[in-house]
Coordinates of C-alpha atoms and ligand atoms in Angstrom, one line a residue:
M19 CA 102.3 102.3 326.0
I20 CA 101.1 99.1 324.4
I21 CA 103.3 97.5 321.7
K22 CA 101.6 97.3 318.3
T23 CA 103.6 97.7 315.1
F24 CA 100.9 96.6 312.6
N25 CA 97.7 98.5 312.1
S26 CA 96.0 96.0 309.8
L27 CA 95.5 92.6 311.1
D28 CA 93.9 91.3 307.9
I29 CA 97.3 90.2 306.5
F30 CA 97.9 87.9 309.5
K31 CA 94.4 86.4 309.1
K32 CA 95.1 85.8 305.4
R33 CA 98.4 84.1 306.3
R34 CA 96.7 81.8 308.7
E35 CA 94.2 80.9 306.0
K36 CA 97.1 80.1 303.6
L37 CA 98.7 78.0 306.3
N38 CA 95.4 76.2 306.7
S39 CA 95.3 75.3 303.0
L40 CA 99.0 74.3 302.8
A41 CA 98.9 72.0 305.9
G42 CA 95.5 70.3 305.2
P43 CA 93.0 69.3 307.9
D44 CA 93.5 68.0 311.4
C45 CA 96.8 69.7 312.1
V46 CA 97.7 71.9 315.0
F47 CA 100.5 74.5 315.0
I48 CA 102.0 75.5 318.3
L49 CA 104.1 78.6 318.3
F50 CA 105.7 80.5 321.1
S51 CA 106.7 84.2 321.0
G52 CA 109.8 83.7 323.1
E53 CA 111.0 84.6 326.6
E54 CA 112.1 88.0 327.8
G55 CA 115.8 88.0 328.9
H56 CA 117.6 90.6 330.9
L57 CA 120.7 90.9 328.7
A58 CA 119.3 91.6 325.3
P59 CA 116.1 93.5 324.2
F60 CA 113.2 91.2 323.6
R61 CA 112.3 90.4 319.9
T62 CA 109.3 88.3 319.1
Q63 CA 110.1 85.0 317.3
S64 CA 109.8 85.7 313.5
S65 CA 107.3 83.0 312.6
F66 CA 105.1 83.9 315.6
V67 CA 104.8 87.5 314.6
Y68 CA 104.4 86.6 311.0
L69 CA 101.3 84.6 311.7
T70 CA 99.8 86.6 314.6
G71 CA 101.0 90.2 314.5
F72 CA 101.2 89.8 318.4
E73 CA 104.5 91.0 319.8
E74 CA 104.5 90.4 323.6
P75 CA 106.9 87.8 325.2
E76 CA 105.5 84.7 326.9
A77 CA 102.7 84.1 324.4
C78 CA 101.6 81.0 322.7
A79 CA 99.6 80.7 319.5
I80 CA 97.6 77.6 318.6
I81 CA 96.3 77.3 315.0
K82 CA 94.1 74.4 314.3
T83 CA 93.5 73.6 310.6
G84 CA 90.4 72.2 308.9
K85 CA 87.2 73.3 307.3
K86 CA 86.7 75.7 310.2
P87 CA 90.2 76.7 311.2
E88 CA 90.6 78.1 314.8
F89 CA 93.1 80.4 316.3
F90 CA 93.8 80.6 320.0
L91 CA 96.2 82.9 321.9
F92 CA 97.6 82.3 325.4
V93 CA 99.1 85.5 326.7
R94 CA 100.3 87.2 329.9
D95 CA 97.6 88.4 332.3
R96 CA 97.1 92.1 332.9
D97 CA 99.1 93.0 336.0
P98 CA 99.1 96.7 337.1
A99 CA 102.1 96.2 339.4
L100 CA 104.3 94.8 336.7
E101 CA 102.8 97.0 334.0
L102 CA 104.0 100.0 336.0
W103 CA 107.5 98.8 335.4
D104 CA 107.4 97.2 332.0
G105 CA 104.5 98.8 330.1
E106 CA 101.0 98.0 329.3
R107 CA 99.9 94.5 328.2
F108 CA 97.0 93.3 326.1
G109 CA 95.9 90.5 328.5
P110 CA 93.6 87.8 327.2
L111 CA 90.7 90.3 326.6
G112 CA 92.9 92.6 324.5
A113 CA 94.4 89.6 322.6
K114 CA 91.0 88.4 321.6
K115 CA 89.7 91.8 320.7
D116 CA 92.7 93.3 318.9
F117 CA 94.3 90.2 317.3
G118 CA 91.3 88.3 316.0
A119 CA 91.8 85.2 318.2
D120 CA 88.7 82.9 318.4
Q121 CA 89.5 82.5 322.0
A122 CA 92.3 84.0 324.2
F123 CA 93.4 82.7 327.6
S124 CA 95.9 83.5 330.3
L125 CA 99.2 81.7 329.6
K126 CA 98.7 80.0 333.0
E127 CA 95.9 78.0 331.4
L128 CA 98.0 76.5 328.7
H129 CA 98.7 73.3 330.8
N130 CA 95.0 72.7 331.2
E131 CA 93.8 73.7 327.8
L132 CA 96.4 72.3 325.5
P133 CA 95.5 68.6 325.9
Q134 CA 91.9 69.4 324.9
L135 CA 93.1 71.4 321.8
L136 CA 95.3 68.5 320.7
R137 CA 92.6 65.9 320.9
G138 CA 91.9 64.1 317.6
Q139 CA 94.5 66.0 315.6
S140 CA 96.6 63.9 313.3
S141 CA 99.7 66.1 313.3
I142 CA 101.3 68.5 315.7
F143 CA 103.6 71.1 314.2
Y144 CA 106.0 72.3 316.9
S145 CA 109.6 73.3 316.8
M146 CA 111.3 71.3 319.4
G147 CA 114.5 72.0 321.4
E148 CA 114.2 75.8 321.5
Y149 CA 113.0 76.1 325.1
L150 CA 112.9 73.1 327.3
E151 CA 110.0 74.3 329.4
N152 CA 107.8 74.6 326.3
D153 CA 108.9 71.1 325.1
K154 CA 107.7 69.7 328.4
I155 CA 104.3 71.4 328.1
V156 CA 103.8 70.2 324.6
F157 CA 104.9 66.6 325.2
S158 CA 102.9 66.2 328.3
A159 CA 99.8 67.6 326.5
R160 CA 100.3 65.3 323.6
K161 CA 100.3 62.3 326.0
Q162 CA 97.3 63.6 327.8
A163 CA 95.4 64.1 324.5
V164 CA 95.8 60.4 323.7
A165 CA 94.6 59.4 327.1
L166 CA 91.5 61.6 326.7
D167 CA 90.9 59.9 323.3
R168 CA 91.7 56.3 324.5
R169 CA 88.2 54.9 323.8
S170 CA 88.3 56.2 320.2
G171 CA 91.5 54.2 319.6
K172 CA 93.4 57.2 318.3
S173 CA 97.2 57.0 318.4
L174 CA 99.7 59.6 319.3
S175 CA 99.6 62.5 316.8
S176 CA 102.7 62.7 314.7
L177 CA 105.2 65.5 315.5
C178 CA 106.3 67.7 312.5
D179 CA 108.6 70.6 311.9
P180 CA 106.4 73.8 311.4
N181 CA 109.2 75.4 309.4
Q182 CA 108.7 73.1 306.5
I183 CA 105.4 74.8 305.8
I184 CA 105.9 78.3 307.3
S185 CA 109.2 78.8 305.4
Q186 CA 107.4 78.1 302.1
M187 CA 105.2 81.0 302.9
R188 CA 107.9 83.3 304.4
V189 CA 110.3 82.9 301.5
I190 CA 107.8 84.7 299.1
K191 CA 107.2 88.2 300.2
D192 CA 103.7 89.7 299.7
S193 CA 103.2 93.4 298.7
H194 CA 103.2 94.6 302.4
E195 CA 106.4 92.8 303.1
K196 CA 108.0 94.1 299.9
A197 CA 107.1 97.7 300.9
W198 CA 108.5 97.1 304.4
M199 CA 111.7 95.6 303.1
K200 CA 112.2 98.3 300.6
D201 CA 111.8 100.9 303.3
C202 CA 114.3 99.1 305.6
C203 CA 116.8 98.6 302.7
E204 CA 116.6 102.2 301.6
L205 CA 117.0 103.6 305.1
S206 CA 120.0 101.3 305.7
A207 CA 121.5 102.3 302.3
K208 CA 121.1 106.0 303.4
A209 CA 122.8 105.2 306.7
H210 CA 125.8 103.7 304.8
T211 CA 125.9 106.8 302.7
Y212 CA 125.8 109.0 305.8
A213 CA 128.7 107.0 307.3
M214 CA 130.6 107.3 304.1
K215 CA 130.2 111.1 304.1
S216 CA 131.1 111.4 307.8
I217 CA 134.2 109.2 307.9
Q218 CA 137.7 110.5 308.5
P219 CA 140.9 108.6 309.0
G220 CA 141.6 108.3 312.7
M221 CA 138.0 107.6 313.7
T222 CA 137.6 104.3 315.5
E223 CA 135.5 101.5 314.1
K224 CA 133.2 101.9 317.1
Q225 CA 132.6 105.5 316.4
I226 CA 131.7 104.6 312.8
Q227 CA 129.3 101.9 314.1
G228 CA 127.8 104.6 316.3
I229 CA 127.3 106.9 313.3
L230 CA 125.4 104.0 311.5
I231 CA 123.2 103.4 314.5
F232 CA 122.5 107.1 314.8
S233 CA 121.4 107.2 311.2
F234 CA 119.3 104.1 311.5
M235 CA 117.5 105.5 314.5
Q236 CA 117.1 109.0 313.0
Q237 CA 115.2 107.2 310.2
N238 CA 112.9 105.4 312.7
A239 CA 114.5 102.0 312.4
T240 CA 113.7 99.7 315.3
T241 CA 117.3 98.6 315.9
E242 CA 120.5 97.4 314.2
G243 CA 119.4 94.3 312.2
Y244 CA 122.5 92.5 313.5
T245 CA 125.8 93.6 315.0
S246 CA 127.4 95.8 312.4
I247 CA 130.7 94.7 311.1
V248 CA 133.0 97.7 310.8
A249 CA 136.3 96.2 309.7
S250 CA 139.2 98.5 308.8
G251 CA 142.5 97.4 307.2
A252 CA 143.2 93.7 307.6
N253 CA 140.2 93.3 309.9
A254 CA 138.2 93.0 306.7
T255 CA 139.7 89.6 306.1
T256 CA 137.9 88.3 309.2
L257 CA 134.5 87.4 307.8
H258 CA 132.3 88.1 310.8
Y259 CA 134.6 90.6 312.5
R260 CA 132.6 92.3 315.3
A261 CA 135.1 93.7 317.8
N262 CA 134.9 97.1 316.1
N263 CA 137.7 98.4 318.3
R264 CA 140.5 99.6 316.0
K265 CA 141.5 103.1 315.0
T266 CA 141.2 103.6 311.2
Q267 CA 144.1 104.9 309.2
K268 CA 144.5 106.6 305.9
N269 CA 145.5 104.6 302.8
E270 CA 143.5 101.6 304.0
L271 CA 140.1 100.2 303.1
I272 CA 137.1 99.8 305.4
L273 CA 134.5 97.1 305.0
I274 CA 131.2 97.8 306.6
D275 CA 128.5 95.1 306.7
A276 CA 125.4 96.7 308.4
G277 CA 121.7 96.9 308.1
A278 CA 118.7 98.0 310.1
E279 CA 115.6 96.3 311.3
K280 CA 112.2 98.0 310.9
N281 CA 108.8 96.4 311.1
Y282 CA 110.6 93.2 311.9
Y283 CA 112.3 93.1 308.5
K284 CA 116.0 93.3 308.0
A285 CA 118.4 94.8 305.5
D286 CA 121.9 93.4 304.9
I287 CA 124.4 95.7 303.1
T288 CA 128.1 95.6 302.7
R289 CA 130.2 98.4 301.2
T290 CA 134.0 98.6 301.1
Y291 CA 135.9 101.8 300.4
P292 CA 139.0 103.8 301.3
V293 CA 138.9 105.5 304.7
D294 CA 140.4 108.7 303.1
G295 CA 138.2 108.5 300.0
K296 CA 141.0 107.7 297.4
F297 CA 141.6 104.2 296.1
T298 CA 145.3 103.4 295.6
S299 CA 146.0 101.7 292.2
F300 CA 146.2 98.2 293.8
Q301 CA 143.0 98.8 295.8
H302 CA 141.4 100.1 292.7
E303 CA 142.3 97.0 290.7
F304 CA 141.2 94.6 293.5
Y305 CA 138.0 96.4 294.2
Q306 CA 136.9 96.9 290.6
A307 CA 137.4 93.2 289.9
V308 CA 135.1 92.2 292.8
L309 CA 132.6 94.9 291.8
E310 CA 132.3 93.6 288.2
V311 CA 131.7 90.1 289.5
Q312 CA 129.0 91.4 291.9
K313 CA 127.2 93.4 289.2
D314 CA 127.3 90.5 286.8
L315 CA 125.9 88.1 289.4
I316 CA 123.0 90.5 290.2
H317 CA 121.9 90.4 286.5
K318 CA 121.4 86.7 286.9
V319 CA 119.0 87.0 289.8
I320 CA 115.7 86.5 288.1
V321 CA 113.0 83.8 288.2
G322 CA 114.3 80.4 287.2
F323 CA 117.9 80.8 288.3
S324 CA 118.9 79.6 291.8
L325 CA 121.2 80.2 294.8
P326 CA 123.4 77.0 294.1
E327 CA 123.8 78.1 290.4
L328 CA 124.6 81.6 291.5
Q329 CA 127.3 80.3 293.9
E330 CA 128.8 78.2 291.0
E331 CA 128.9 81.3 288.9
A332 CA 130.5 83.3 291.7
I333 CA 133.1 80.7 292.2
R334 CA 133.9 80.6 288.5
Q335 CA 134.2 84.3 288.2
L336 CA 136.0 85.0 291.5
T337 CA 138.5 82.2 290.7
Q338 CA 139.3 83.9 287.4
V339 CA 139.8 87.1 289.3
M340 CA 142.2 85.4 291.6
I341 CA 144.2 84.1 288.6
D342 CA 144.2 87.6 287.1
L343 CA 145.5 89.1 290.3
K344 CA 148.1 86.4 290.7
L345 CA 146.7 85.1 293.9
L346 CA 146.3 81.7 292.4
K347 CA 148.4 79.9 289.8
G348 CA 147.0 77.1 287.6
K349 CA 144.1 76.3 285.3
L350 CA 140.7 77.7 286.1
K351 CA 139.1 74.2 285.9
D352 CA 141.6 72.6 288.3
L353 CA 141.5 75.5 290.8
I354 CA 137.7 75.1 290.9
K355 CA 137.8 71.3 291.1
N356 CA 140.3 71.2 294.0
K357 CA 138.6 74.2 295.7
S358 CA 141.7 76.3 295.8
Y359 CA 139.5 79.4 295.6
Q360 CA 138.2 78.7 299.2
K361 CA 141.5 80.2 300.5
Y362 CA 140.3 83.6 299.4
Y363 CA 136.5 83.1 299.0
P364 CA 135.3 80.8 301.7
H365 CA 131.6 81.7 302.0
G366 CA 128.3 81.5 300.1
V367 CA 127.3 84.1 297.5
G368 CA 124.1 85.0 299.3
H369 CA 121.0 83.9 301.3
Y370 CA 117.3 84.6 301.6
L371 CA 116.5 87.8 303.5
G372 CA 113.4 88.8 305.4
L373 CA 112.3 88.6 309.1
D374 CA 115.7 87.1 309.8
V375 CA 119.0 88.1 308.2
H376 CA 119.7 84.5 307.2
D377 CA 116.1 84.0 306.5
V378 CA 114.1 80.7 306.1
G379 CA 113.9 79.1 302.7
F380 CA 115.6 76.2 301.0
S381 CA 118.3 76.6 298.3
K382 CA 118.1 72.8 297.5
K383 CA 115.3 70.2 297.6
D384 CA 116.0 66.5 297.0
D385 CA 119.5 67.6 296.1
Q386 CA 118.2 69.8 293.3
P387 CA 118.5 73.7 293.2
V388 CA 115.3 75.4 294.2
P389 CA 114.5 77.9 291.4
F390 CA 114.0 81.6 292.3
Q391 CA 110.4 82.7 292.3
A392 CA 108.9 86.1 292.0
G393 CA 108.7 87.8 295.5
M394 CA 111.8 86.2 297.0
V395 CA 114.5 88.5 298.4
I396 CA 118.1 87.4 298.4
T397 CA 121.5 89.0 299.1
V398 CA 124.3 88.9 296.5
E399 CA 127.6 89.3 298.3
P400 CA 130.8 88.0 296.6
G401 CA 134.1 88.9 298.3
I402 CA 137.8 88.2 298.2
Y403 CA 139.9 88.2 301.4
V404 CA 143.7 88.0 301.5
P405 CA 145.2 87.3 304.9
L406 CA 147.9 89.7 306.0
G407 CA 150.4 87.0 306.6
D408 CA 149.8 85.2 303.3
Q409 CA 153.4 84.9 301.9
E410 CA 152.1 83.4 298.7
A411 CA 150.0 86.4 297.7
P412 CA 151.4 89.4 295.9
K413 CA 152.6 91.8 298.7
E414 CA 150.3 94.7 297.6
F415 CA 147.2 92.6 298.1
R416 CA 148.0 91.2 301.5
G417 CA 145.5 92.3 304.2
L418 CA 142.9 93.4 301.6
G419 CA 139.3 92.2 302.1
V420 CA 136.6 93.4 299.8
R421 CA 132.9 92.3 299.9
I422 CA 130.1 94.1 298.2
E423 CA 126.5 93.1 299.2
D424 CA 123.1 94.2 297.9
D425 CA 119.6 93.0 298.6
I426 CA 117.6 91.9 295.5
Y427 CA 113.8 91.5 295.1
I428 CA 113.3 88.8 292.5
T429 CA 110.9 89.3 289.5
K430 CA 110.5 87.5 286.2
T431 CA 112.1 90.2 284.1
R432 CA 114.8 92.1 286.1
P433 CA 116.5 92.1 289.5
E434 CA 115.2 95.0 291.7
I435 CA 118.1 96.2 293.8
L436 CA 116.5 97.4 297.0
T437 CA 119.8 98.8 298.3
A438 CA 120.9 100.7 295.2
L439 CA 121.0 104.0 297.1
A440 CA 124.3 103.1 298.7
P441 CA 127.1 104.0 296.3
K442 CA 129.5 101.3 295.1
E443 CA 131.1 102.6 291.9
I444 CA 134.6 103.8 292.5
K445 CA 133.9 107.3 291.1
A446 CA 130.8 107.7 293.3
L447 CA 132.6 106.4 296.4
E448 CA 135.5 108.8 295.8
A449 CA 133.1 111.7 295.5
V450 CA 131.1 110.8 298.7
V451 CA 133.6 109.4 301.2
G452 CA 134.7 112.1 303.6
S453 CA 132.6 114.8 301.8
E454 CA 130.8 115.9 305.0
P455 CA 133.0 115.1 307.9
L456 CA 131.2 114.7 311.2
R457 CA 132.4 116.7 314.1
L458 CA 132.5 114.3 317.0
P459 CA 132.1 115.5 320.6
S460 CA 135.6 116.2 321.9
Ligands
LIG508 N1 125.6 90.2 307.6 C1 125.8 88.8 307.5 C2 125.8 88.3 306.1 O1 126.1 89.1 305.2 O2 125.5 87.2 305.9
MN509 MN1 126.0 91.2 305.4
MN510 MN1 124.4 88.6 303.9

């Protein structure tokens, strides 16, 4: 079975046209799809699939800009013996026919063809340092291109970072991307809800991770978008806890940070709730305070605001919560100035989301905040984490970690919460958690 996720290739052609206009003439972009490893399943490099729609490993795309832009693909040859084991390939003929390349070659021809393709180009956009073998091919071809052009007196073309331009494009989601992201966010939110319903004290974190993955796959996701964080009790105070090997107990909270990947787009959702479905009064107070901050921050996510400003606001509000909960003593202004809040809130409030969980896009440019634009998607994920051994914190809050994370599509008028299907209000959580216990195989 040939791998082909996208039916319409028109969107990829339009993206290459946009790249052409942003870069200006006489540029050449060199992108590789990535190598197939034996330990992890292969996933095509995000910018490669974004501009080509082609998903096989060991492929190279060359995009030349100018009045008559050109698109070349170098791909694996057809090979019946290998295809018997690993599945059908497009080969150069299929790559040209099915992916709209002006010309397609065997990857084996890259050494020979690349110097010709680089001749006379003023800038080469290539991301160095990702794979040494590819660096060698590109540098050698760049040198050979100058040698071929010696008589014309052309100098070595300059080497530029393709992400500067591609991230400008990727950070704004078009209507197709919005639909795919909404789909992935909604199925991920449903998987969270399914896990909430299924959960019972005594289940292990790994079993709960399994329930999430089951639900992702039942809804035709490609895979987990990243290793799910299933952190019960004080494990929730480890920000990127991934061991997922503890048995849950009643009277404690569980923090689940999980999202699927589908059509190459990711969701990124965190919910925190009691394993047995009932908040204690201290958990209630702590959770409600973080929830109110999160909801207030989401309201600010509209065109014109920015990630650095959102972080400032998160710091201000979370520090006030820390004072109210008696985690910190002192004046708000001083605690912010001397960064005391970092003890309990050590991370950023959010990030761009898309083909990667921490997606491309700049939050600052020339030291100035980059304003939100319509079509961006960001996460909003404030949290407070009190280490178990923190002798300065009130006893009842030690070992509590609460983070609440939603994915927001940005518009001019109102934040569109793509992950709203996953409950987060205390009442809703108490009604849902444990409501349909899952019988695990004995
Ligand atoms: N799941 C990783 C993050 O929230 O940034
Ligand atoms: Mn997350
Ligand atoms: Mn996140």
